[in-house]
CSV table of C-alpha atoms in Angstrom, one decimal:
chain,number,residue,atom,x,y,z
A,1,UNK,CA,9.1,-28.3,-22.9
A,2,UNK,CA,11.5,-26.9,-25.5
A,3,UNK,CA,10.7,-23.4,-26.9
A,4,UNK,CA,11.0,-22.8,-30.6
A,5,UNK,CA,12.7,-19.7,-31.9
A,6,UNK,CA,9.3,-18.4,-33.1
A,7,UNK,CA,7.8,-18.8,-29.6
A,8,UNK,CA,10.6,-16.7,-28.1
A,9,UNK,CA,10.3,-14.0,-30.8
A,10,UNK,CA,6.6,-13.9,-30.3
A,11,UNK,CA,7.1,-13.5,-26.5
A,12,UNK,CA,9.6,-10.8,-27.0
A,13,UNK,CA,7.4,-8.9,-29.4
A,14,UNK,CA,4.5,-9.1,-26.9
A,15,UNK,CA,6.8,-7.9,-24.2
A,16,UNK,CA,8.0,-4.9,-26.3
A,17,UNK,CA,4.4,-4.0,-27.1
A,18,UNK,CA,3.4,-4.2,-23.5
A,19,UNK,CA,6.3,-2.0,-22.4
A,20,UNK,CA,5.5,0.6,-25.1
A,21,UNK,CA,1.9,0.7,-24.1
A,22,UNK,CA,2.7,1.0,-20.4
A,23,UNK,CA,5.2,3.8,-21.0
A,24,UNK,CA,2.4,5.6,-22.9
A,25,UNK,CA,0.0,5.0,-20.0
A,26,UNK,CA,-2.2,2.8,-22.1
A,27,UNK,CA,-2.6,0.3,-19.3
A,28,UNK,CA,-5.5,-1.7,-20.8
A,29,UNK,CA,-3.4,-2.4,-23.9
A,30,UNK,CA,-0.3,-3.2,-21.7
A,31,UNK,CA,-2.4,-5.7,-19.7
A,32,UNK,CA,-3.5,-7.5,-22.8
A,33,UNK,CA,0.1,-8.0,-24.0
A,34,UNK,CA,1.4,-8.8,-20.5
A,35,UNK,CA,-1.3,-11.4,-20.2
A,36,UNK,CA,-0.2,-13.0,-23.4
A,37,UNK,CA,3.4,-13.0,-22.1
A,38,UNK,CA,2.3,-14.6,-18.8
A,39,UNK,CA,0.3,-17.3,-20.6
A,40,UNK,CA,3.4,-18.1,-22.8
A,41,UNK,CA,5.6,-18.3,-19.7
A,42,UNK,CA,3.1,-20.6,-18.0
A,43,UNK,CA,3.0,-22.9,-21.1
A,44,UNK,CA,6.9,-23.0,-21.0
A,45,UNK,CA,6.8,-23.7,-17.3
A,46,UNK,CA,9.2,-20.8,-16.8
A,47,UNK,CA,8.7,-19.8,-13.1
A,48,UNK,CA,11.0,-16.7,-13.3
A,49,UNK,CA,9.2,-15.4,-16.4
A,50,UNK,CA,5.8,-16.1,-14.8
A,51,UNK,CA,6.9,-14.1,-11.7
A,52,UNK,CA,8.3,-11.2,-13.9
A,53,UNK,CA,5.1,-10.9,-16.0
A,54,UNK,CA,2.8,-11.3,-13.0
A,55,UNK,CA,4.6,-8.3,-11.3
A,56,UNK,CA,4.3,-6.3,-14.5
A,57,UNK,CA,0.6,-7.0,-14.6
A,58,UNK,CA,0.3,-6.0,-10.9
A,59,UNK,CA,2.0,-2.7,-11.6
A,60,UNK,CA,-0.4,-2.0,-14.5
A,61,UNK,CA,-3.4,-2.8,-12.4
A,62,UNK,CA,-2.1,-0.6,-9.6
A,63,UNK,CA,-1.9,2.3,-12.1
A,64,UNK,CA,-5.4,1.6,-13.2
A,65,UNK,CA,-6.6,1.7,-9.6
A,66,UNK,CA,-7.6,-2.0,-9.5
A,67,UNK,CA,-5.9,-3.0,-6.3
A,68,UNK,CA,-7.7,-6.3,-5.9
A,69,UNK,CA,-6.4,-7.5,-9.3
A,70,UNK,CA,-3.0,-6.1,-8.6
A,71,UNK,CA,-2.9,-8.1,-5.3
A,72,UNK,CA,-3.9,-11.3,-7.2
A,73,UNK,CA,-0.9,-10.9,-9.6
A,74,UNK,CA,1.5,-10.0,-6.8
A,75,UNK,CA,0.4,-13.2,-5.0
A,76,UNK,CA,1.0,-15.2,-8.2
A,77,UNK,CA,4.5,-13.8,-8.3
A,78,UNK,CA,5.3,-14.6,-4.7
A,79,UNK,CA,7.8,-17.5,-5.0
A,80,UNK,CA,10.0,-16.9,-2.0
A,81,UNK,CA,12.9,-15.9,-4.3
A,82,UNK,CA,14.3,-12.4,-4.3
A,83,UNK,CA,12.0,-10.1,-6.4
A,84,UNK,CA,12.7,-9.5,-10.0
A,85,UNK,CA,11.4,-6.0,-9.9
A,86,UNK,CA,12.3,-3.4,-7.3
């Protein structure tokens, strides 16, 4: 599937919004934007982006004290490749 420029711009804007929200400890808002990013990555069938955004979601859920949800997204990110986030 070929991504259009507007798809990539939209993904980047959602990612920036998520990063800004997470840095301000607004994890519910960050989760909303990271989920949008994850869904876009899944539509594009971009495995590395899916892994990246799943790990970002796991980190947010950990900060929120929702370990079960964090574990779900860590498992989604588990691809056998070296991790994208340290």
